[in-house]
CSV table of C-alpha atoms and ligand atoms in Angstrom, one decimal:
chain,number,residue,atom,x,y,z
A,1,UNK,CA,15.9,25.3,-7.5
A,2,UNK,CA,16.4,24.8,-11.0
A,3,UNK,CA,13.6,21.6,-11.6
A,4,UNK,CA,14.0,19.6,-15.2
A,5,UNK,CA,10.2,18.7,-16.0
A,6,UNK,CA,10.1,16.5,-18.3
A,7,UNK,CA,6.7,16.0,-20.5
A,8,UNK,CA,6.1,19.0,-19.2
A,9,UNK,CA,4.0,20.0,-22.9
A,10,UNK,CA,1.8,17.0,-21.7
A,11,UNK,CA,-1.2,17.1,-19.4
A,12,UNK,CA,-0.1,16.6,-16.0
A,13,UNK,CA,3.3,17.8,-16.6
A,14,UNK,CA,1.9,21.3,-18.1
A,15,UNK,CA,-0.3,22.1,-14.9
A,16,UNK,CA,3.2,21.0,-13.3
A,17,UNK,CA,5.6,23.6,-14.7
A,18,UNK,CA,3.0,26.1,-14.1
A,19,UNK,CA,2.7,25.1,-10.4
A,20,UNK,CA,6.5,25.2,-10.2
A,21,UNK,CA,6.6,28.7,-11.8
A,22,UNK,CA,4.0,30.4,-9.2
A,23,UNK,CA,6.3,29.3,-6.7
A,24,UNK,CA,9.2,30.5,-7.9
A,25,UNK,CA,11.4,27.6,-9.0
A,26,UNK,CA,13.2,27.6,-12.5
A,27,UNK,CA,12.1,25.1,-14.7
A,28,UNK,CA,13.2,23.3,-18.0
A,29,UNK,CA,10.5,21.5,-19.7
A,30,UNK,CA,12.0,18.7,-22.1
A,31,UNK,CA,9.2,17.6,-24.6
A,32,UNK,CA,9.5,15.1,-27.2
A,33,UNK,CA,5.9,16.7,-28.3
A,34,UNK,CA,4.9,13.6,-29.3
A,35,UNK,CA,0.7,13.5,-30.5
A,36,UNK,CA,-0.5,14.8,-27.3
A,37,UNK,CA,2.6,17.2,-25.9
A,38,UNK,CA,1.2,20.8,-26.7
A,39,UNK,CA,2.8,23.6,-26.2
A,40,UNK,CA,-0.4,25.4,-26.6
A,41,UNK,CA,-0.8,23.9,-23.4
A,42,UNK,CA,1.5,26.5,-21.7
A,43,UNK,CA,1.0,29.7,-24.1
A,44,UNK,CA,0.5,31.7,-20.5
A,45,UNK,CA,4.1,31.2,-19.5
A,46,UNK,CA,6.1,30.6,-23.0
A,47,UNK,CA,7.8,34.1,-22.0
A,48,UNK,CA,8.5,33.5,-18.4
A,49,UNK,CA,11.9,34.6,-17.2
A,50,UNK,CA,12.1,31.2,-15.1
A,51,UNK,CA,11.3,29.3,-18.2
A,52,UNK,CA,13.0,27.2,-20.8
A,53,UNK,CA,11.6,24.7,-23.3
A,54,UNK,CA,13.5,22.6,-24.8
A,55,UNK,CA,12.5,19.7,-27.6
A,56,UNK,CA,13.7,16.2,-26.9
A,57,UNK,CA,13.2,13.1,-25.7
A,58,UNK,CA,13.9,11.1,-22.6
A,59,UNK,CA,15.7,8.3,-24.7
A,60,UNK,CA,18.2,10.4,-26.3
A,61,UNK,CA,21.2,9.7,-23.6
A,62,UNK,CA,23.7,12.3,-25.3
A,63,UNK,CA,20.9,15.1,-24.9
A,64,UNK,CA,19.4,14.3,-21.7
A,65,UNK,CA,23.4,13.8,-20.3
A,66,UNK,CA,24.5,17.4,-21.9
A,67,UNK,CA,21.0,19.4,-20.5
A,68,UNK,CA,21.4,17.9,-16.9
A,69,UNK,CA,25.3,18.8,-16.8
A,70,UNK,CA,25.5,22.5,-18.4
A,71,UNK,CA,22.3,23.5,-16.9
A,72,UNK,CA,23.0,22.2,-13.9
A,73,UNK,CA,19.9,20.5,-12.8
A,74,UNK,CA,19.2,20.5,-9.1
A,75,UNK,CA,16.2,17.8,-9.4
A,76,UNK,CA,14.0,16.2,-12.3
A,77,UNK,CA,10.6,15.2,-12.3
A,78,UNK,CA,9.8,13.2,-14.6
A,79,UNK,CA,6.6,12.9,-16.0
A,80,UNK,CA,7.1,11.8,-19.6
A,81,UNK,CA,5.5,9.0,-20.7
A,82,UNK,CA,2.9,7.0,-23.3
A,83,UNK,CA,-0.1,6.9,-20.7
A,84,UNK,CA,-3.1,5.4,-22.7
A,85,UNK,CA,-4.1,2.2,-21.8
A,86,UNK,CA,-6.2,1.9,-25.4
A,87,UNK,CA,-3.2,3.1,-27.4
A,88,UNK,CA,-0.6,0.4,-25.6
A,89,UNK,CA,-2.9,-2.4,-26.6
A,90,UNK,CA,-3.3,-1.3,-29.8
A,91,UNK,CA,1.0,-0.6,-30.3
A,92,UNK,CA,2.6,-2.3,-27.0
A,93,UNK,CA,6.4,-1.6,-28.4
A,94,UNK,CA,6.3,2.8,-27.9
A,95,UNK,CA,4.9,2.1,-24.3
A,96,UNK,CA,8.5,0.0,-23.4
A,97,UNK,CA,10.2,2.4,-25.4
A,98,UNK,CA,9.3,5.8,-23.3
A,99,UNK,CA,8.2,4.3,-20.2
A,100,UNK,CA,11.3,1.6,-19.4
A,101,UNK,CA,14.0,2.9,-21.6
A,102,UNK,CA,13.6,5.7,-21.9
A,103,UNK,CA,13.0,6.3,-17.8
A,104,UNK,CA,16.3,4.0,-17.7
A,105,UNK,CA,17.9,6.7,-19.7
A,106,UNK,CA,17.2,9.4,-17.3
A,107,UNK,CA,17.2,8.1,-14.3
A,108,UNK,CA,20.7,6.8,-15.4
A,109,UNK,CA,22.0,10.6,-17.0
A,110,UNK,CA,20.3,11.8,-13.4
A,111,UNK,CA,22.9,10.0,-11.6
A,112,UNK,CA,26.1,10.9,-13.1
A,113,UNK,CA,25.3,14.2,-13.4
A,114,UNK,CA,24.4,14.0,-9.3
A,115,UNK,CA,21.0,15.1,-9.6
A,116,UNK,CA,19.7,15.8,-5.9
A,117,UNK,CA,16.6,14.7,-6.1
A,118,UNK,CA,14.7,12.8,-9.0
A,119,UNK,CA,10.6,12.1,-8.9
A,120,UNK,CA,8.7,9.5,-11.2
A,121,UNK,CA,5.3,10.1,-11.8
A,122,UNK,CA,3.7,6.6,-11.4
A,123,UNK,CA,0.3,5.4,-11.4
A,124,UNK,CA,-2.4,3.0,-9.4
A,125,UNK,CA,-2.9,1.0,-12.1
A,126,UNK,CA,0.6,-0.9,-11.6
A,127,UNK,CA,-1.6,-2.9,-8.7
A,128,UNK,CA,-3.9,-4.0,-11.3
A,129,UNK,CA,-7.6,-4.5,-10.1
A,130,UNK,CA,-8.6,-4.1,-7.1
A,131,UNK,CA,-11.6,-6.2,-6.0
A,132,UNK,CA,-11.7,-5.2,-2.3
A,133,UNK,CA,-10.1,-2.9,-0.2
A,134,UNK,CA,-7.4,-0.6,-1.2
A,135,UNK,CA,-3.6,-0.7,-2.3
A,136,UNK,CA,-1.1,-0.1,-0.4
A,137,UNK,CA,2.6,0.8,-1.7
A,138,UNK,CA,3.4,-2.3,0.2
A,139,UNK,CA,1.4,-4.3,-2.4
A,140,UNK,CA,2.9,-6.5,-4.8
A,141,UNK,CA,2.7,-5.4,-8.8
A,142,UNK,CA,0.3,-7.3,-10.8
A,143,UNK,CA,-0.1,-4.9,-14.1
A,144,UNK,CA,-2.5,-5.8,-16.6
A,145,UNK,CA,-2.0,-4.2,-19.8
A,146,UNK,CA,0.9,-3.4,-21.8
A,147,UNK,CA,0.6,0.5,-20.5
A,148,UNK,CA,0.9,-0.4,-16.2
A,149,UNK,CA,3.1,-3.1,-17.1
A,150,UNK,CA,5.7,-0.9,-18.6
A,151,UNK,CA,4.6,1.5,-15.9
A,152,UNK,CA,5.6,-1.0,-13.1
A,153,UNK,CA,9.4,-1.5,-15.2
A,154,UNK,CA,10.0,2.0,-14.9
A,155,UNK,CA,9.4,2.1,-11.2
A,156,UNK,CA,11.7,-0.8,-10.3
A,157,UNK,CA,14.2,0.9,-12.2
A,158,UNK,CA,13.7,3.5,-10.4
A,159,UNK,CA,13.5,1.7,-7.1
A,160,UNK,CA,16.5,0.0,-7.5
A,161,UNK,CA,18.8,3.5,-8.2
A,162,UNK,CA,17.9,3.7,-4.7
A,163,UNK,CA,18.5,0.5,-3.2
A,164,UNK,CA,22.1,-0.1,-5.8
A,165,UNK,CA,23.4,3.5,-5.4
A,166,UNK,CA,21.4,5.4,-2.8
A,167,UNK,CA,20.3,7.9,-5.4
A,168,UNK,CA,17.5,9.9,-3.8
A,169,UNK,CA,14.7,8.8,-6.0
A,170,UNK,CA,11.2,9.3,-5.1
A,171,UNK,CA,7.6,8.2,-7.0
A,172,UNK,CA,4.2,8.7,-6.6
A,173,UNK,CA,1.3,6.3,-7.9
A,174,UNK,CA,-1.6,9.0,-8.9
A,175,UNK,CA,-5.1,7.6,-9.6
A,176,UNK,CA,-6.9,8.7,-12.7
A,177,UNK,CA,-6.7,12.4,-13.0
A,178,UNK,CA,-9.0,14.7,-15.1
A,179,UNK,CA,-9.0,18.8,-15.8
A,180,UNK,CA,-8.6,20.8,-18.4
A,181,UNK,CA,-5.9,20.5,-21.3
A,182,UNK,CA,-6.4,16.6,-21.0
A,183,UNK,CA,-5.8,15.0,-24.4
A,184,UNK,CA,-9.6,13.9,-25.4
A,185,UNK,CA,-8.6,10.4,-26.4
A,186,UNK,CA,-9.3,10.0,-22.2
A,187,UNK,CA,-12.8,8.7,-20.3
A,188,UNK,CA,-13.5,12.4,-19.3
A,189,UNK,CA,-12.6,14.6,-21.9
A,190,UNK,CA,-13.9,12.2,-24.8
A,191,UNK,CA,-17.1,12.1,-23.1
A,192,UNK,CA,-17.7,16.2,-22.5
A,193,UNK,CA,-16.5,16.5,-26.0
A,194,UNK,CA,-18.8,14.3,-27.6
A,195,UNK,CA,-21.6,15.0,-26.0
A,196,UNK,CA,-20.8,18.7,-26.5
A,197,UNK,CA,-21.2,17.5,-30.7
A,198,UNK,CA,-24.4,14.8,-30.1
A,199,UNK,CA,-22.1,12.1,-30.7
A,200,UNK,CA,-22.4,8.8,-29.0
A,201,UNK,CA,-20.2,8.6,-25.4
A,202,UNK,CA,-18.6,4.8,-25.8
A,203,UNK,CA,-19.0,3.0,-22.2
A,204,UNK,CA,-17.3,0.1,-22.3
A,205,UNK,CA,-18.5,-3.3,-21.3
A,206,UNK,CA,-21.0,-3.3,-18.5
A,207,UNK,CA,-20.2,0.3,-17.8
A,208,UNK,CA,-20.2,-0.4,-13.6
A,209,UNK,CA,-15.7,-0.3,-13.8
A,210,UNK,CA,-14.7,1.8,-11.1
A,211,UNK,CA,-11.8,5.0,-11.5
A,212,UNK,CA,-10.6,7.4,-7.8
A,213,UNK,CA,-10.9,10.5,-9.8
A,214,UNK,CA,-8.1,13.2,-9.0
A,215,UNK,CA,-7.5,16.7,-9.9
A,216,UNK,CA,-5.1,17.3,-11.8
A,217,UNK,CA,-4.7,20.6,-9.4
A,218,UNK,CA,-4.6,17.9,-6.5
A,219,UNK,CA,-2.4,15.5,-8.4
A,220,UNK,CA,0.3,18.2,-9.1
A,221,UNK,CA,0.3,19.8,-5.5
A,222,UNK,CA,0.7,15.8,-4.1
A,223,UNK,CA,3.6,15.6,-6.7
A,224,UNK,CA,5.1,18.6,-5.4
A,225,UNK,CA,5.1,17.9,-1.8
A,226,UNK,CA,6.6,14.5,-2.3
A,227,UNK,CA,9.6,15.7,-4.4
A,228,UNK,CA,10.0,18.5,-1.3
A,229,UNK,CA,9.3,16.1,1.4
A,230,UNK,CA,8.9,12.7,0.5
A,231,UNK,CA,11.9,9.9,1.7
A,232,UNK,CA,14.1,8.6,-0.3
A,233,UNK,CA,14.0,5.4,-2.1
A,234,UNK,CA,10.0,6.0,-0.8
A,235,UNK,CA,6.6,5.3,-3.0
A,236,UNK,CA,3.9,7.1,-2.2
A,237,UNK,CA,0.5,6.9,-3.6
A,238,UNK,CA,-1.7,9.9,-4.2
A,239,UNK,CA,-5.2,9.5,-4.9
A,240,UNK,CA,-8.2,11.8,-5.1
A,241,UNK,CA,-10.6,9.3,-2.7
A,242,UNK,CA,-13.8,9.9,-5.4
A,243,UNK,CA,-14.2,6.1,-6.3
A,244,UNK,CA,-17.2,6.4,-9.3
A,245,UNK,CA,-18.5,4.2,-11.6
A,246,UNK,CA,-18.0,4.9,-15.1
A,247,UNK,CA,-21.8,5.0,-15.7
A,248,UNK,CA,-22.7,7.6,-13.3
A,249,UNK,CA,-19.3,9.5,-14.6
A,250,UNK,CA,-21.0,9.6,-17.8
A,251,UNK,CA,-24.6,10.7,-16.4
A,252,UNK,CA,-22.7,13.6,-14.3
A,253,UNK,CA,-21.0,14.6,-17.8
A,254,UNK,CA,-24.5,14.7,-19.6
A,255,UNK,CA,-26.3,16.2,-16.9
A,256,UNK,CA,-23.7,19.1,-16.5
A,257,UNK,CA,-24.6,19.8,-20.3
A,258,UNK,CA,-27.9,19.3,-20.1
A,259,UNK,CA,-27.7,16.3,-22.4
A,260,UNK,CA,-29.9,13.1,-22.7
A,261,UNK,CA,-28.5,10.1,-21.1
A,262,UNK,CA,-29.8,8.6,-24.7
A,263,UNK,CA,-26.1,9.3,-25.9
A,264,UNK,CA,-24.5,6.8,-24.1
A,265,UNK,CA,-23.6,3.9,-25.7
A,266,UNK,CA,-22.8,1.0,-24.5
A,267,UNK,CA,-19.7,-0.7,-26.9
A,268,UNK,CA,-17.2,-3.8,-26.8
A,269,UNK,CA,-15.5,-3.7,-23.7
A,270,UNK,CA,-11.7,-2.6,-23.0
A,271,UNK,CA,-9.4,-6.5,-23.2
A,272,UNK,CA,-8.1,-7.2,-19.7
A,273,UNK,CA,-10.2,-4.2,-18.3
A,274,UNK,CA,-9.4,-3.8,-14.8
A,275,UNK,CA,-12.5,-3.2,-12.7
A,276,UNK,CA,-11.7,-1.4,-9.9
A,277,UNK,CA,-8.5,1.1,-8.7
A,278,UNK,CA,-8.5,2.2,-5.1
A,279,UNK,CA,-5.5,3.4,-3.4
A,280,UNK,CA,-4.9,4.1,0.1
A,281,UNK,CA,-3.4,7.1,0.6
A,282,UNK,CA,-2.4,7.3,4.6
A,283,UNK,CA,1.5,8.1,3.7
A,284,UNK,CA,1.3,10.8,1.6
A,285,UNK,CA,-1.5,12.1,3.6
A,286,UNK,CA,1.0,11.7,6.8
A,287,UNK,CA,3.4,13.6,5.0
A,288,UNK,CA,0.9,16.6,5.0
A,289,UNK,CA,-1.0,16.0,1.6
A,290,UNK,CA,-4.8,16.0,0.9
A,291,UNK,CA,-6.9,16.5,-2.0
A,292,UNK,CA,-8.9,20.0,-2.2
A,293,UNK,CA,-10.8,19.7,-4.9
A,294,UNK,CA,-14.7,17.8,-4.7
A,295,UNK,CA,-15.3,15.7,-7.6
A,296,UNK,CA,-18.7,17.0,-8.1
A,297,UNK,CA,-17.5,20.3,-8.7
A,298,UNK,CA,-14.1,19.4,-10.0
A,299,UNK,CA,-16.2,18.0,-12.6
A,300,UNK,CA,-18.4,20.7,-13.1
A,301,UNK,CA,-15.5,23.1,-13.9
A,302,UNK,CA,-14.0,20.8,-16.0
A,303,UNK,CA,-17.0,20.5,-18.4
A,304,UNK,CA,-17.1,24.3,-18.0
A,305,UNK,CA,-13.5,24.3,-19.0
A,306,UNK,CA,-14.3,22.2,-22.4
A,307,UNK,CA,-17.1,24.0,-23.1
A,308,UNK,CA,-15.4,27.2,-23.2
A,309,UNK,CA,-12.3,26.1,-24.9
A,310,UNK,CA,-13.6,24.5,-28.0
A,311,UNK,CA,-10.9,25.8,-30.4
A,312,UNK,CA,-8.4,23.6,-28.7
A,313,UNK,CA,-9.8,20.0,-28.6
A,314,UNK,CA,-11.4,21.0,-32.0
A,315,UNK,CA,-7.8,20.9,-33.5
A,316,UNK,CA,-6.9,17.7,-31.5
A,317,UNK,CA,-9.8,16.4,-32.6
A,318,UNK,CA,-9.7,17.1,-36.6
A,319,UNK,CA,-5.7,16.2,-36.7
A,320,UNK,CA,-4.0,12.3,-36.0
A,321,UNK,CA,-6.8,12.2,-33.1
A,322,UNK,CA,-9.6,10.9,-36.2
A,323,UNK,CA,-7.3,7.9,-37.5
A,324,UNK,CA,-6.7,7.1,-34.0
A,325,UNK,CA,-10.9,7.4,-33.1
A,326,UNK,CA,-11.5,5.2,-36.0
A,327,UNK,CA,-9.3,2.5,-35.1
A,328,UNK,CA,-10.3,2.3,-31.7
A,329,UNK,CA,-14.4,2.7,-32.2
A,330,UNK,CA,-15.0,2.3,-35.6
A,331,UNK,CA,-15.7,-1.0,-35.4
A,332,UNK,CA,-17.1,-0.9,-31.8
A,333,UNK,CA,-19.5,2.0,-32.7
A,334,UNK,CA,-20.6,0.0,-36.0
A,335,UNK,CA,-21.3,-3.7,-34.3
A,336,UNK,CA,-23.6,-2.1,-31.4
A,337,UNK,CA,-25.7,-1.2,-34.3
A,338,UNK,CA,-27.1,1.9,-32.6
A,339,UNK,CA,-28.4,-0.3,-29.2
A,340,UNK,CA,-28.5,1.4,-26.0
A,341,UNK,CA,-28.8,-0.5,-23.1
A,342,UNK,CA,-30.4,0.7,-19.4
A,343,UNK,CA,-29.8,4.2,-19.8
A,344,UNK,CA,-33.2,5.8,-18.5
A,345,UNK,CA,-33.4,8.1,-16.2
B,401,DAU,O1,-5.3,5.2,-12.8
B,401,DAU,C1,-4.4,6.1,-13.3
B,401,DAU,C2,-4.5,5.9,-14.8
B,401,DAU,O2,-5.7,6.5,-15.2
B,401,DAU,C3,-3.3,6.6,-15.5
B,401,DAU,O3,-2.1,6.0,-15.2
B,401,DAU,C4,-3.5,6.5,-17.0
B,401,DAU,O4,-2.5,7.2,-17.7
B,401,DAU,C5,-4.9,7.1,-17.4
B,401,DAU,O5,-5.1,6.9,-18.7
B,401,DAU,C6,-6.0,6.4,-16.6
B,401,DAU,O6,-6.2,5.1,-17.0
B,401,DAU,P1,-7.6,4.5,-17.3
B,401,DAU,O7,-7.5,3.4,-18.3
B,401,DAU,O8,-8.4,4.2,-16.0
B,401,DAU,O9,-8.3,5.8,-17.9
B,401,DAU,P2,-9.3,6.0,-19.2
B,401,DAU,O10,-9.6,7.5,-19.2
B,401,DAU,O11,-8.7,5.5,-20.4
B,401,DAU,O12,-10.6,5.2,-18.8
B,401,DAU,C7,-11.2,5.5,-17.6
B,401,DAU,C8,-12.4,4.4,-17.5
B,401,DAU,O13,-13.3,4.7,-18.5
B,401,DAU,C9,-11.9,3.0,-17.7
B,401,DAU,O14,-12.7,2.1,-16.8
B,401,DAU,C10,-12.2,2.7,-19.1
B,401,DAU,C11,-13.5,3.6,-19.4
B,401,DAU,N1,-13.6,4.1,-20.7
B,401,DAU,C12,-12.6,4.8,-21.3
B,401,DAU,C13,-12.7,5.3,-22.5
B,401,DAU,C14,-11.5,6.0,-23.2
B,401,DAU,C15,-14.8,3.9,-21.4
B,401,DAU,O15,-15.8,3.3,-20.9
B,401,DAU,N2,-14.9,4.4,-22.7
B,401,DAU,C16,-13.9,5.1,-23.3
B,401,DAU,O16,-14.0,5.5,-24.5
């Protein structure tokens, strides 16, 4: 199959077109390379006959129309998208942009160009907090933040090529993933970073919010076997089923590195933080997915990973990532006036 990735410089999307590679597909990676697409990301298989790159973005309708046509494109997944929650309070407007139009803009070049099969990569956070229980893809939307509410556009955009032209759509809703080549301005890799320099790790609010982490390794194969298997016009959520607070997140990270918990700081909390995620993931898992990977030591390799890979969040870190740190936890980092709150043991 000849597969159009798209964000496939990005995190998820990078483990993606590697995934896709090892089993033999052909796949085109269209990258805007926004601030955290990194084609560093995919060094290992720049020079793979079954690869192409090409540098664009998912709103440019002329481009997207001409690469899905002459390359004939058998299916696109698409996994481009502005994905920090942080960053869409802070500039709302680049979230509608890539996340709506521009997934309108595919989904819509998919079409006439009779794409067979066409995947969004969703997320759990379109449910919003979830005090009891878990989602279900039967739930209604209730997005919280500028981020899951463009999220949720996208997906009834997508839903509705389905329902208005029976084009074989298919999403998945992942929970929050971590791994390596995650862009550090994340929970996980902010944390293992900083702590790796003796800088403060900044736990929001009470620090008891609750994530499902995934592997990215597990994310990708879910993705995978629900663009080869999954129903048409279907959601299907995909979680890793490793609910933790953030707190004891944080403790793993320091303990891993042999840290003091002393580093944890406890900061201004997140606006409209949404406590919990949980998804329940019986369809997928009906359809013949599970995760693999333990969180304990999908963390544990994960630290190892960041540990041993300095040289590449070290340029993150010292490029557009600094302005971005400052605005975010300058001020937070500042008010808290060095306090740390119930951290012993
Ligand atoms: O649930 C899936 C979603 O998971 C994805 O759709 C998003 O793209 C992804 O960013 C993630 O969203 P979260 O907002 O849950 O992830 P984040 O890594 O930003 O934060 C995880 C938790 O850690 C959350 O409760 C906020 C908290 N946090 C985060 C940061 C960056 C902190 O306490 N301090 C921090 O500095």
């Amino acid at each position: 199959m000849k597969i159009m990735v798209t964000g496939g410089a990005g995190f998820v999307g990078s483990h993606l077109v590697r995934r896709l590679l090892e089993r033999g597909e052909e796949v085109m990676n269209l990258d805007a390379l926004k601030y955290s697409g990194n084609l560093e990301n995919l060094q290992d298989v720049a020079n793979h006959p079954r690869y192409t790159f090409v540098h664009g973005d998912i709103c440019d309708a002329k481009l997207v129309a001409a690469l899905l046509r002459e390359r004939r494109i058998d299916g696109v997944i698409n996994c481009a998208a502005e994905t920090h929650v942080d960053r869409s309070i802070l500039d709302p407007g680049a979230f509608a942009q890539t996340d709506v139009i521009g997934t309108g803009v595919l989904l819509e070049a998919a079409r006439r160009a009779g794409v067979g099969r066409f995947l969004q990569v969703s997320t759990d956070e379109v449910y919003g907090s979830v005090e009891t229980g878990s989602s279900t893809e039967d739930d209604p939307l209730s997005p919280r933040s500028p981020y899951s509410a463009s999220k949720a556009g996208g997906d009834l955009l997508v839903l509705s090529y389905w329902t208005t032209y029976h084009f074989p759509v298919v999403l998945t809703r992942g929970s929050n993933t971590y791994g390596p080549n995650q862009y550090p301005e994340k929970f996980i890799p902010l944390f293992v970073t900083n702590a790796i320099d003796d800088q403060p790790l900044p736990l929001y609010g009470d620090g008891r919010n609750c994530r499902d982490w995934l592997s990215v390794y597990d994310h990708c194969a879910g993705i995978e076997h629900v663009f080869r298997h999954g129903a048409p016009g279907r959601l299907y959520n995909v979680g890793g089923g490793n609910e933790r607070e953030n707190i004891d997140v944080a403790r793993l990270i320091l303990q891993h590195l042999g840290k003091s918990n002393s580093l944890i700081r406890y900061v201004q909390d997140r606006p409209g933080h949404d406590r919990r995620y949980s998804v329940d993931c019986s369809r997928v898992r009906a359809l013949g997915w599970e995760p693999t990977v333990p969180f304990e030591e999908g963390i544990r390799s994960t630290v190892e990973w960041y540990r041993t890979h300095e040289s590449w969040w070290r340029t993150i870190k010292s490029g557009e990532f600094k302005a971005y740190y400052e605005q975010a936890y300058g001020h937070r980092l500042r008010e808290g006036g060095g306090e740390v709150k119930g951290v012993a043991g």
